[in-house]
Amino acid sequence: SIIAAGSIGDSIGPNDRLEQSDDIELCSEFFTTSLGSNQKMGCTEGFNWQAQSRSFHRGGVNAAMSDGSVHFISDNIDMQVWFDLTSAQDGHVVGEF
């Protein structure tokens, strides 16, 4: 799966709790309803198209950047900033986040 950069739909940001947020091949073999609501991991069977960053850290996720740095990303990050961070070569400059 890939991060759904710039996508608005069923994969809305880091650690979203929607059951259908992540598309994972063969997820029905291990999926339980508690994965989405309790473990922050959704499951949509059939194809691999999107996923989001997941973490058990309270309030956000650690993300490795292409420059080798690691940043804590808030679950409440502005969606346009999140899209810009996860989109390569889109020409958008991201400031502090």
mmCIF file of C-alpha atoms in Angstrom, residues 61 63 65 67 69-74 77-78 80-82 84-85 93-97:
data_model
loop_
_atom_site.group_PDB
_atom_site.id
_atom_site.type_symbol
_atom_site.label_atom_id
_atom_site.label_comp_id
_atom_site.label_asym_id
_atom_site.label_seq_id
_atom_site.Cartn_x
_atom_site.Cartn_y
_atom_site.Cartn_z
ATOM 1 C CA VAL A 61 2.947 9.426 14.195
ATOM 2 C CA ALA A 63 7.525 9.973 10.011
ATOM 3 C CA MET A 65 11.520 12.149 5.642
ATOM 4 C CA ASP A 67 16.300 13.822 3.840
ATOM 5 C CA SER A 69 15.163 13.368 9.370
ATOM 6 C CA VAL A 70 12.345 12.074 11.560
ATOM 7 C CA HIS A 71 9.403 14.241 12.630
ATOM 8 C CA PHE A 72 6.421 13.701 14.897
ATOM 9 C CA ILE A 73 3.304 14.464 12.847
ATOM 10 C CA SER A 74 0.176 15.412 14.770
ATOM 11 C CA ILE A 77 -2.139 18.262 11.011
ATOM 12 C CA ASP A 78 -3.686 20.550 8.423
ATOM 13 C CA GLN A 80 -3.057 20.542 2.873
ATOM 14 C CA VAL A 81 0.250 20.444 4.768
ATOM 15 C CA TRP A 82 -0.069 16.645 5.082
ATOM 16 C CA ASP A 84 2.272 18.550 0.584
ATOM 17 C CA LEU A 85 4.529 16.503 2.879
ATOM 18 C CA VAL A 93 7.162 24.353 -0.353
ATOM 19 C CA VAL A 94 6.326 23.200 3.156
ATOM 20 C CA GLY A 95 7.274 25.481 6.017
ATOM 21 C CA GLU A 96 7.156 24.624 9.705
ATOM 22 C CA PHE A 97 4.572 22.043 10.685
#
